[in-house]
Amino acid sequence: MGQYCHSCGGPLADPNLKRPSDQFCRYCADSHGNLYPEERVQVGIAQWLMTWQPGITEREARERAAHYMRAMPAWAEK
Ligand SMILES: [Zn+2]
């Protein structure tokens, strides 16, 4: 573990995503390594999904993001 963000699965080896935390990327945690609220992370993942899935609606993207997050260690127990 430690190579992928525990919240969104993004690769932490990417210097653009790296954060002081070794568990979360810069999109999921602040500069102190504190995880952002679930709503914020979900919106971020939904927007990311829409960038590579043309035609998907924002609502569909949100639902898929929620589903995706349930497979992530940071959100799995919710
Ligand atoms: Zn992340």
Short mmCIF file of C-alpha atoms and ligand atoms in Angstrom, two decimals:
data_model
loop_
_atom_site.label_atom_id
_atom_site.label_comp_id
_atom_site.label_asym_id
_atom_site.label_seq_id
_atom_site.Cartn_x
_atom_site.Cartn_y
_atom_site.Cartn_z
CA MET A 1 0.00 0.00 0.00
CA GLY A 2 1.00 3.62 -0.20
CA GLN A 3 1.41 3.76 -3.94
CA TYR A 4 -2.20 4.61 -4.58
CA CYS A 5 -4.48 7.15 -2.99
CA HIS A 6 -6.69 5.38 -0.45
CA SER A 7 -9.54 7.68 -1.34
CA CYS A 8 -9.62 7.81 -5.16
CA GLY A 9 -7.05 5.27 -6.35
CA GLY A 10 -4.88 7.87 -8.05
CA PRO A 11 -1.18 6.96 -8.37
CA LEU A 12 0.85 8.70 -5.68
CA ALA A 13 4.04 8.13 -7.65
CA ASP A 14 2.86 10.96 -9.90
CA PRO A 15 4.56 14.09 -8.52
CA ASN A 16 1.51 16.13 -9.53
CA LEU A 17 -0.63 14.09 -7.18
CA LYS A 18 1.82 13.62 -4.31
CA ARG A 19 0.96 14.96 -0.90
CA PRO A 20 2.76 14.93 2.47
CA SER A 21 0.37 12.14 3.35
CA ASP A 22 1.42 8.79 1.92
CA GLN A 23 -2.22 7.67 1.83
CA PHE A 24 -4.02 10.40 -0.09
CA CYS A 25 -3.43 12.47 -3.22
CA ARG A 26 -3.71 16.25 -3.42
CA TYR A 27 -7.27 16.02 -4.74
CA CYS A 28 -8.44 14.09 -1.71
CA ALA A 29 -6.48 15.65 1.15
CA ASP A 30 -5.24 19.07 2.18
CA SER A 31 -1.59 20.00 2.61
CA HIS A 32 -1.61 18.46 6.09
CA GLY A 33 -2.77 15.12 4.79
CA ASN A 34 -6.30 15.48 6.18
CA LEU A 35 -8.91 13.79 4.01
CA TYR A 36 -11.45 16.15 2.43
CA PRO A 37 -15.18 15.65 3.09
CA GLU A 38 -16.82 12.76 1.23
CA GLU A 39 -18.99 15.13 -0.83
CA ARG A 40 -15.99 17.01 -2.14
CA VAL A 41 -14.10 13.87 -3.09
CA GLN A 42 -17.20 12.44 -4.79
CA VAL A 43 -17.64 15.55 -6.93
CA GLY A 44 -13.97 15.41 -7.91
CA ILE A 45 -14.19 11.77 -8.98
CA ALA A 46 -17.44 12.45 -10.87
CA GLN A 47 -15.77 15.24 -12.85
CA TRP A 48 -12.84 13.00 -13.58
CA LEU A 49 -15.20 10.27 -14.88
CA MET A 50 -16.90 12.78 -17.17
CA THR A 51 -13.59 13.71 -18.78
CA TRP A 52 -13.09 10.26 -20.24
CA GLN A 53 -16.67 9.02 -20.55
CA PRO A 54 -18.33 11.32 -23.10
CA GLY A 55 -22.12 11.39 -22.91
CA ILE A 56 -22.34 10.45 -19.24
CA THR A 57 -24.61 12.78 -17.28
CA GLU A 58 -23.44 14.48 -14.12
CA ARG A 59 -25.96 12.47 -12.11
CA GLU A 60 -24.68 9.19 -13.55
CA ALA A 61 -21.13 10.29 -12.88
CA ARG A 62 -22.01 11.05 -9.25
CA GLU A 63 -23.61 7.65 -8.79
CA ARG A 64 -20.63 5.89 -10.32
CA ALA A 65 -18.28 7.94 -8.14
CA ALA A 66 -20.17 6.87 -5.02
CA HIS A 67 -19.97 3.25 -6.12
CA TYR A 68 -16.28 3.59 -6.94
CA MET A 69 -15.52 5.13 -3.55
CA ARG A 70 -17.04 2.17 -1.71
CA ALA A 71 -14.16 0.07 -3.06
CA MET A 72 -11.60 2.49 -1.59
CA PRO A 73 -10.05 1.90 1.84
CA ALA A 74 -10.79 5.47 2.96
CA TRP A 75 -14.54 5.09 2.39
CA ALA A 76 -15.17 1.36 2.49
CA GLU A 77 -16.39 1.25 6.08
CA LYS A 78 -19.03 3.93 5.53
ZN ZN B 1 -7.12 10.76 -4.16
#
